[in-house]
Short mmCIF file of C-alpha atoms in Angstrom, two decimals:
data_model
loop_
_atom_site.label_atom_id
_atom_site.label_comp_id
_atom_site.label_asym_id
_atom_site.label_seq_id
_atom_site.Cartn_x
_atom_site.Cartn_y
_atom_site.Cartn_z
CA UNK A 17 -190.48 183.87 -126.58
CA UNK A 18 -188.54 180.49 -125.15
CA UNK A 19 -190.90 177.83 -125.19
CA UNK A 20 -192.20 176.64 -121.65
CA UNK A 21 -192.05 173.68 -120.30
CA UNK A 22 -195.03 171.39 -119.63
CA UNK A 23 -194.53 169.37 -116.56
CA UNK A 24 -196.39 166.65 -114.86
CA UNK A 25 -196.38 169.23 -111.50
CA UNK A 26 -198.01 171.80 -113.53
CA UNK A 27 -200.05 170.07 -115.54
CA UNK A 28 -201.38 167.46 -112.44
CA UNK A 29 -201.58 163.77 -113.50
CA UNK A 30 -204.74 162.68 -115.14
CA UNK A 31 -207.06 158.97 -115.07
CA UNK A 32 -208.39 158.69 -117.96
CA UNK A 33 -211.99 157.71 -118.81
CA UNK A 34 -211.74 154.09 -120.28
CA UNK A 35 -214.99 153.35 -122.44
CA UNK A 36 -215.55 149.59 -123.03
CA UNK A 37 -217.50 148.39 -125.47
CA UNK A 38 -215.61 147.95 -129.23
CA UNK A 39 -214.04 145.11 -129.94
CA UNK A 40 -211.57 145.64 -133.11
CA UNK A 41 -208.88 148.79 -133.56
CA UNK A 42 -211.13 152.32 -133.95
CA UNK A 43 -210.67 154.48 -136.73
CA UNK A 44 -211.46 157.57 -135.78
CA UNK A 45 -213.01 159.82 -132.52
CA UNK A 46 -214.60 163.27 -132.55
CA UNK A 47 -216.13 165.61 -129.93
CA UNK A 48 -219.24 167.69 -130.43
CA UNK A 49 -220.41 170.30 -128.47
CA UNK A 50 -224.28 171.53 -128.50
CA UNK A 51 -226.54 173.80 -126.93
CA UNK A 52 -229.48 171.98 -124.64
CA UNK A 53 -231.37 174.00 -122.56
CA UNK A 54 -229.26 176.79 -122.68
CA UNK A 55 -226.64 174.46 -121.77
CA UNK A 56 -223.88 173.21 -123.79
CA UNK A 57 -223.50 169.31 -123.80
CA UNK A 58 -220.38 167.60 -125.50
CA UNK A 59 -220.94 163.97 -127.07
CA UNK A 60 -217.90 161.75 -128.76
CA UNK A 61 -218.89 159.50 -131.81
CA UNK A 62 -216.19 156.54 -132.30
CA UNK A 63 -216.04 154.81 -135.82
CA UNK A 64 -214.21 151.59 -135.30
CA UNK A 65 -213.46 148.49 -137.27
CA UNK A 66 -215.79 146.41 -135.88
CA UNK A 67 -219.07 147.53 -137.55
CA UNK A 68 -220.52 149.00 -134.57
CA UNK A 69 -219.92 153.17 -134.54
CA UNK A 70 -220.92 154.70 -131.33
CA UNK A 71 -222.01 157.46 -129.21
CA UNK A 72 -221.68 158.81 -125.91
CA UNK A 73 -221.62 161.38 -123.24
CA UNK A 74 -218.26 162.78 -123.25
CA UNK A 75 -218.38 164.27 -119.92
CA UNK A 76 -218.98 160.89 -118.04
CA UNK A 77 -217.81 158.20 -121.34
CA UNK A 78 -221.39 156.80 -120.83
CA UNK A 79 -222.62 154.46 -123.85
CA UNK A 80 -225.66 156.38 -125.18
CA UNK A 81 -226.52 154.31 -128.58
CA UNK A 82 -224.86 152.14 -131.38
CA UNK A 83 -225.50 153.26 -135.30
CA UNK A 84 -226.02 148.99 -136.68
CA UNK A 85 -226.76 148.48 -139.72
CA UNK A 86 -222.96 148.72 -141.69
CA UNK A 87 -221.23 145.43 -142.98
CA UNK A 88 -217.61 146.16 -142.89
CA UNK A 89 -215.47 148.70 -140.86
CA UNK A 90 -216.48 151.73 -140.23
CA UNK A 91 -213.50 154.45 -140.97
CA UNK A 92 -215.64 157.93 -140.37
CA UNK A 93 -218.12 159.19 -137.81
CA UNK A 94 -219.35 162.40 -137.40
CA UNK A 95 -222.04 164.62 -135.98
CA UNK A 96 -223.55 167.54 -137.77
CA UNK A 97 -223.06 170.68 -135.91
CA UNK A 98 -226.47 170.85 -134.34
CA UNK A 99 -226.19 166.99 -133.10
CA UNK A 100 -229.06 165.60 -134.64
CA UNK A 101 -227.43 163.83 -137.77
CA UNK A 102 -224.88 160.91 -137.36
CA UNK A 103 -222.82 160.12 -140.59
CA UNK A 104 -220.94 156.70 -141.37
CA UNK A 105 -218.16 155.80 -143.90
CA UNK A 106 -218.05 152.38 -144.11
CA UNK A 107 -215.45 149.47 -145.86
CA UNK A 108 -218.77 148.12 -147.52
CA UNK A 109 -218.42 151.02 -150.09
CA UNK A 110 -221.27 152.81 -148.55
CA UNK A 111 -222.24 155.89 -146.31
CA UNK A 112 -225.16 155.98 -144.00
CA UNK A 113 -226.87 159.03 -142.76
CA UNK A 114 -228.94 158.61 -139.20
CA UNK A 115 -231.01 160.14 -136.92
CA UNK A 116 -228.50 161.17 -134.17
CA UNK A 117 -231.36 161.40 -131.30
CA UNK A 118 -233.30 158.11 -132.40
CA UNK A 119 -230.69 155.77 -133.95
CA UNK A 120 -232.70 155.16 -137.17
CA UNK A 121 -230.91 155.26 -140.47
CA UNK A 122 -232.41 157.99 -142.79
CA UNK A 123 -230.40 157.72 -145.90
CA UNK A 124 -227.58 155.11 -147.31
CA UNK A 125 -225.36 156.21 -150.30
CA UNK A 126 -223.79 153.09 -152.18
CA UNK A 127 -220.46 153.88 -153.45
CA UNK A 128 -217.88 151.84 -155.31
CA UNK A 129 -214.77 151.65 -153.13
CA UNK A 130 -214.10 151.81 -149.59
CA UNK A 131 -215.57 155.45 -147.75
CA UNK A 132 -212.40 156.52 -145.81
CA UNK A 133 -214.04 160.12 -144.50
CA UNK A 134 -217.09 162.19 -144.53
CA UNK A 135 -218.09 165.59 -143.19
CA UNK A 136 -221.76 167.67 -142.74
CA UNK A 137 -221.35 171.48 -144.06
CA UNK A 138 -222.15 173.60 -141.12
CA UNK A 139 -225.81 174.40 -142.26
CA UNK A 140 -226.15 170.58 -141.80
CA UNK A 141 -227.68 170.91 -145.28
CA UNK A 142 -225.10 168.83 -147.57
CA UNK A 143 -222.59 165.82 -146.82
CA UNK A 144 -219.06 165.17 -148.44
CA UNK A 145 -217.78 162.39 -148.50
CA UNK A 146 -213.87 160.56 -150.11
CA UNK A 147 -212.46 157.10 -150.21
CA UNK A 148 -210.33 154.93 -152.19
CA UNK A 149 -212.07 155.92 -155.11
CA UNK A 150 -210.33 159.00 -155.12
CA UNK A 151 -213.67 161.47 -155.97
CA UNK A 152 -214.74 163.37 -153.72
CA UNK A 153 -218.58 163.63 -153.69
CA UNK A 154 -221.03 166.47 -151.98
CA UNK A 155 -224.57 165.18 -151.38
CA UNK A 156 -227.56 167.42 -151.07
CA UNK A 157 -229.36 166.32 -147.77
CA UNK A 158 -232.35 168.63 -148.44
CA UNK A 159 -232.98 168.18 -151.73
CA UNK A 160 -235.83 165.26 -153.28
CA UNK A 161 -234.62 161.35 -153.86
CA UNK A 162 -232.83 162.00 -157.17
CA UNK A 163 -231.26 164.91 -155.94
CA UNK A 164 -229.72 162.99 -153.11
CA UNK A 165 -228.22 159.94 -155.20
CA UNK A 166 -226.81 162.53 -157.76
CA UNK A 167 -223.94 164.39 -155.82
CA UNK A 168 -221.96 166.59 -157.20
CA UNK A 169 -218.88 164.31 -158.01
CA UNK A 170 -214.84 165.81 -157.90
CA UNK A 171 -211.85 163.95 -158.99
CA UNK A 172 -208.40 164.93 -156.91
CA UNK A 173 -206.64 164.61 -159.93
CA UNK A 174 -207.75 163.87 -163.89
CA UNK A 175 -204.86 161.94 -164.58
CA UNK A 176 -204.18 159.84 -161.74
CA UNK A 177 -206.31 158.33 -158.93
CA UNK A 178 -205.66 159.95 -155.15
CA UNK A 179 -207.15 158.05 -152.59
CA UNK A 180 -208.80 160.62 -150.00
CA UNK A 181 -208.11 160.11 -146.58
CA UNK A 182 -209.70 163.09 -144.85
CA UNK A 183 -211.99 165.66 -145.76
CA UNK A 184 -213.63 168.59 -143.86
CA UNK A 185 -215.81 171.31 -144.25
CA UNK A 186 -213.91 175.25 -144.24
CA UNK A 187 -217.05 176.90 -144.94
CA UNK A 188 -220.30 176.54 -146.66
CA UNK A 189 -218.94 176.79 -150.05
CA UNK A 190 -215.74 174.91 -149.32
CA UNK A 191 -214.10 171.81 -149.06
CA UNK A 192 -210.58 170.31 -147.74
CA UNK A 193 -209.68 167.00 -148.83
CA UNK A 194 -206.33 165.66 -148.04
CA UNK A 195 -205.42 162.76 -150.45
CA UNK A 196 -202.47 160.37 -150.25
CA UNK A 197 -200.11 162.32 -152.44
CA UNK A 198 -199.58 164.81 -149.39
CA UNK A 199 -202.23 167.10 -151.04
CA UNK A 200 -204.38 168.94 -149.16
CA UNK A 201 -206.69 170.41 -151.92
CA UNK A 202 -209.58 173.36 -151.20
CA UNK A 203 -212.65 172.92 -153.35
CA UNK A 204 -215.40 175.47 -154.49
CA UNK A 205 -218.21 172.93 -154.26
CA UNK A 206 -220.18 175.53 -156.02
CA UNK A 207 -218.10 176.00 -158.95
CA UNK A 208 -218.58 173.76 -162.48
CA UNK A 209 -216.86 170.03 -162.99
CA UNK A 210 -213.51 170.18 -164.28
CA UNK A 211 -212.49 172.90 -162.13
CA UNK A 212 -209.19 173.02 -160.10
CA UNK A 213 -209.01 173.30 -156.62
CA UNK A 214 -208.95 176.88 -155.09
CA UNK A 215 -205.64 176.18 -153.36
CA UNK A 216 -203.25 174.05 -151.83
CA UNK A 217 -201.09 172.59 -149.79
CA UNK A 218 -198.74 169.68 -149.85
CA UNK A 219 -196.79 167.43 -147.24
CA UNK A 220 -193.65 165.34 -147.94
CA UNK A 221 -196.17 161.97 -147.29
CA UNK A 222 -199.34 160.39 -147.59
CA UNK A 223 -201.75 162.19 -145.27
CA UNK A 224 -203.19 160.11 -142.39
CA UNK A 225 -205.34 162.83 -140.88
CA UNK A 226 -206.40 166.50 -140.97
CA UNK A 227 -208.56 168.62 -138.28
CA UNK A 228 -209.28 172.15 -138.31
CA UNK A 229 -209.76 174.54 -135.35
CA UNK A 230 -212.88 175.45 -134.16
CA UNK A 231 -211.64 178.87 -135.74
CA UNK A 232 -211.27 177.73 -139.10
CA UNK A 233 -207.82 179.39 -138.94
CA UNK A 234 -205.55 176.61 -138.03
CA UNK A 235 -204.84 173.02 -140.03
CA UNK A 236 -203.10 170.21 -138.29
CA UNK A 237 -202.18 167.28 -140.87
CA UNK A 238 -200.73 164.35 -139.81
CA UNK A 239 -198.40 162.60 -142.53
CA UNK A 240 -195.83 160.48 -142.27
CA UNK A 241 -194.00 160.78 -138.75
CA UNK A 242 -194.80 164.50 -138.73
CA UNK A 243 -197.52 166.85 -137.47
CA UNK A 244 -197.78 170.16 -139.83
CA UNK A 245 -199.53 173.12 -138.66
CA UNK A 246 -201.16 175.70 -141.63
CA UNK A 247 -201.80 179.42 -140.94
CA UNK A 248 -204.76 179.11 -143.07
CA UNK A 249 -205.25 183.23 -143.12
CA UNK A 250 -201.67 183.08 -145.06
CA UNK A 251 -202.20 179.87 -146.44
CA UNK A 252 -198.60 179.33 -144.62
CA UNK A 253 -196.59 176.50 -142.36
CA UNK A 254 -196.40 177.69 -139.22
CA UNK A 255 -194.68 174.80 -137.32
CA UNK A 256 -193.66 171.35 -138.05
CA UNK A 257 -192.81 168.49 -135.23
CA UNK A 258 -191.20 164.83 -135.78
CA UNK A 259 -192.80 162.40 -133.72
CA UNK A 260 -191.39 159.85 -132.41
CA UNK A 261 -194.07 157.15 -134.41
CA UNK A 262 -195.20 156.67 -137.84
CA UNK A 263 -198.65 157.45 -138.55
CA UNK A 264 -199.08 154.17 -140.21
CA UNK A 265 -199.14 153.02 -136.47
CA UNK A 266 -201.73 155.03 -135.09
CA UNK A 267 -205.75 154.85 -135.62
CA UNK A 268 -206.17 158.48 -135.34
CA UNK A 269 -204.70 161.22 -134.02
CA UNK A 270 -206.52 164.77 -132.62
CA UNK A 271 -204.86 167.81 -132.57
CA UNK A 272 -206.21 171.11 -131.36
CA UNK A 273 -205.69 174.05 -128.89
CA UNK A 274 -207.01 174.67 -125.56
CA UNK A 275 -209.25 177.21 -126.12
CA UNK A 276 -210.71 175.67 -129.49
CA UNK A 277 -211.23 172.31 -128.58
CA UNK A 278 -214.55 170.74 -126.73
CA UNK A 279 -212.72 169.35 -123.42
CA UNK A 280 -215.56 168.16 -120.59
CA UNK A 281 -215.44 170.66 -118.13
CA UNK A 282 -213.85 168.06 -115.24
CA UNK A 283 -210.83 168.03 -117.21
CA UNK A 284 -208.15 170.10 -115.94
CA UNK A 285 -206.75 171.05 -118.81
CA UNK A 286 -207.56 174.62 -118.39
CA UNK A 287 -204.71 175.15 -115.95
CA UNK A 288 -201.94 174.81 -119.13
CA UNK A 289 -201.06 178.83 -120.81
CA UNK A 290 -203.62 179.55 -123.20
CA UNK A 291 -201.39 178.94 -126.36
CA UNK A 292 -199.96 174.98 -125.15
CA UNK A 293 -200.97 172.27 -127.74
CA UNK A 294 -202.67 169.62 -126.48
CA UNK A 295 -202.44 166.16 -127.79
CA UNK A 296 -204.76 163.42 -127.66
CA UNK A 297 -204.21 160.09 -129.03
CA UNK A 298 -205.88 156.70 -129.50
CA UNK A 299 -203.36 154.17 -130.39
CA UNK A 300 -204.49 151.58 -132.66
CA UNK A 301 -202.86 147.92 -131.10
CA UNK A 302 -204.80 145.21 -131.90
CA UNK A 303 -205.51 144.11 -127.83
CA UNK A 304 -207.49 147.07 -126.96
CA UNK A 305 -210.57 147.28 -128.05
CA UNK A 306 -211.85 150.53 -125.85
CA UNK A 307 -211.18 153.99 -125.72
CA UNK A 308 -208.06 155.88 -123.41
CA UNK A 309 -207.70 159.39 -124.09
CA UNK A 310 -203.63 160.23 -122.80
CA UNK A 311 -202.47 163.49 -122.41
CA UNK A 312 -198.88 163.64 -124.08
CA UNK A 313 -196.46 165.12 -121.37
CA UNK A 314 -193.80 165.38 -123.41
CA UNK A 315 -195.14 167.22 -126.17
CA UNK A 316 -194.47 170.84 -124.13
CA UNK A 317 -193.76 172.58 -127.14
CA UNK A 318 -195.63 176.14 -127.16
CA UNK A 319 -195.26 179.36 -129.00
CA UNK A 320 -196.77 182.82 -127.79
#
């Protein structure tokens, strides 16, 4: 099938919702979606160099709370899936844990290099976290105090260090971490130290950023001035698209599909064919210091 073309006419022209309030580049962005009431409400967590990670309403960019407390940038910020923990990679070689609906900070694990990325399992029951110390570490949230400052520690590689940019949970029993060789390395969490990973992947540079489908079929890893896409039931490229940057440019980058992604329900983005990436960006430039979510219209590729 040809691909179609994504116009402005059929796509409608969008203002997007500017949220003031950081002051240095952010780092990185995600949207959670959770049940309330028998409703489903979707917040957006910002992690930004200026100390100060936040959260908000997604549907109206409303400030609900700041998460103080780090002393250096914060790189990662993340939501468990039920929205009631917040987790923090910070520059001052620690990770904080907080209460999402409160603000108080529950938990702080010291590490010895910058935190780059963290992630909550989907049971919300352990946290994984990867820096420039190049070991990725799972932490047991539900276990007693010496349980949680002894995580089970991986290293990327036994012979050289691999800083990890991203990591995220596949399952309960399984990890992705992409490191800066253009690895992207699966990890039984549950299997005994000096294992290998599961399986892999690779990319021709160092990995700026990886997100998964809601799915847990698809990977998108950004690397270099490309965007890969990974059939993850054939453990397979699917597509591959030079952009017209280098990653090394942009804060973050969010890639997912219509149908998987958490859009507020105002957006409308639900008019595009059911198959049409959608592209999100937050370009890093040192004058803006709030958020502006652009729709890409010249990305129209789409396969069916």
């Amino acid at each position: 099938m040809a691909p179609a073309e994504v116009t402005a006419s059929s796509t409608g022209r969008q203002i997007p919702i500017v949220c003031p309030g950081h002051t240095r580049p952010l780092a990185e962005l995600q949207f959670c979606a959770v049940q309330e009431d028998g409703c489903t409400r979707t917040f957006l967590v910002s992690a930004c160099h200026d100390k100060m990670p936040m959260l908000r309403d997604a549907e109206t960019g409303d400030w609900i709370g700041t998460f103080a407390g780090h002393k250096g940038a914060v790189w990662s910020c993340r939501l468990d899936p039920a929205g009631l923990l917040a987790g923090t990679a910070s520059g001052d070689f620690s990770v904080q844990v907080w209460d999402a609906v409160t603000g108080s900070a529950l938990w702080e694990f010291p590490h010895k290099h910058i935190v780059k990325t963290l992630d909550f399992s989907e049971d919300s029951k352990r946290l994984a976290t990867g820096g420039h110390e190049g070991l990725l570490r799972i932490y047991n949230l539900t276990g007693n105090e010496v349980e949680q400052q002894t995580p089970l520690t991986i290293p990327q590689r036994p012979d050289k260090k691999i800083t990890i940019s991203k990591c995220v949970w596949l399952d309960d029993d399984t990890v992705v971490a992409a490191g800066s060789d253009g690895g992207v390395r699966f990890w039984n969490v549950n299997s005994q130290p000096g294992e290998k990973p599961t399986r892999m992947l690779t990319v021709d540079a160092e990995i700026r950023d990886m997100e998964l489908s809601a799915d847990k079929r698809m990977l998108t890893v950004a690397a270099g001035n490309k965007v890969s896409f990974f059939d993850l039931t054939k453990m397979a490229l699917v597509k591959s698209h030079k952009m017209p940057i280098h990653f090394r440019e942009v804060s973050h980058f969010v890639f997912k599909y219509k149908d998987l992604f958490c859009l507020p329900s105002t957006s409308n983005a639900h008019i595009l064919g059911q198959n049409c990436l959608l592209v999100y960006v937050c370009i890093q430039l040192i004058s803006y210091s709030f958020l502006d979510l652009t729709f890409f219209e010249n990305c129209n590729t789409c396969w069916g």
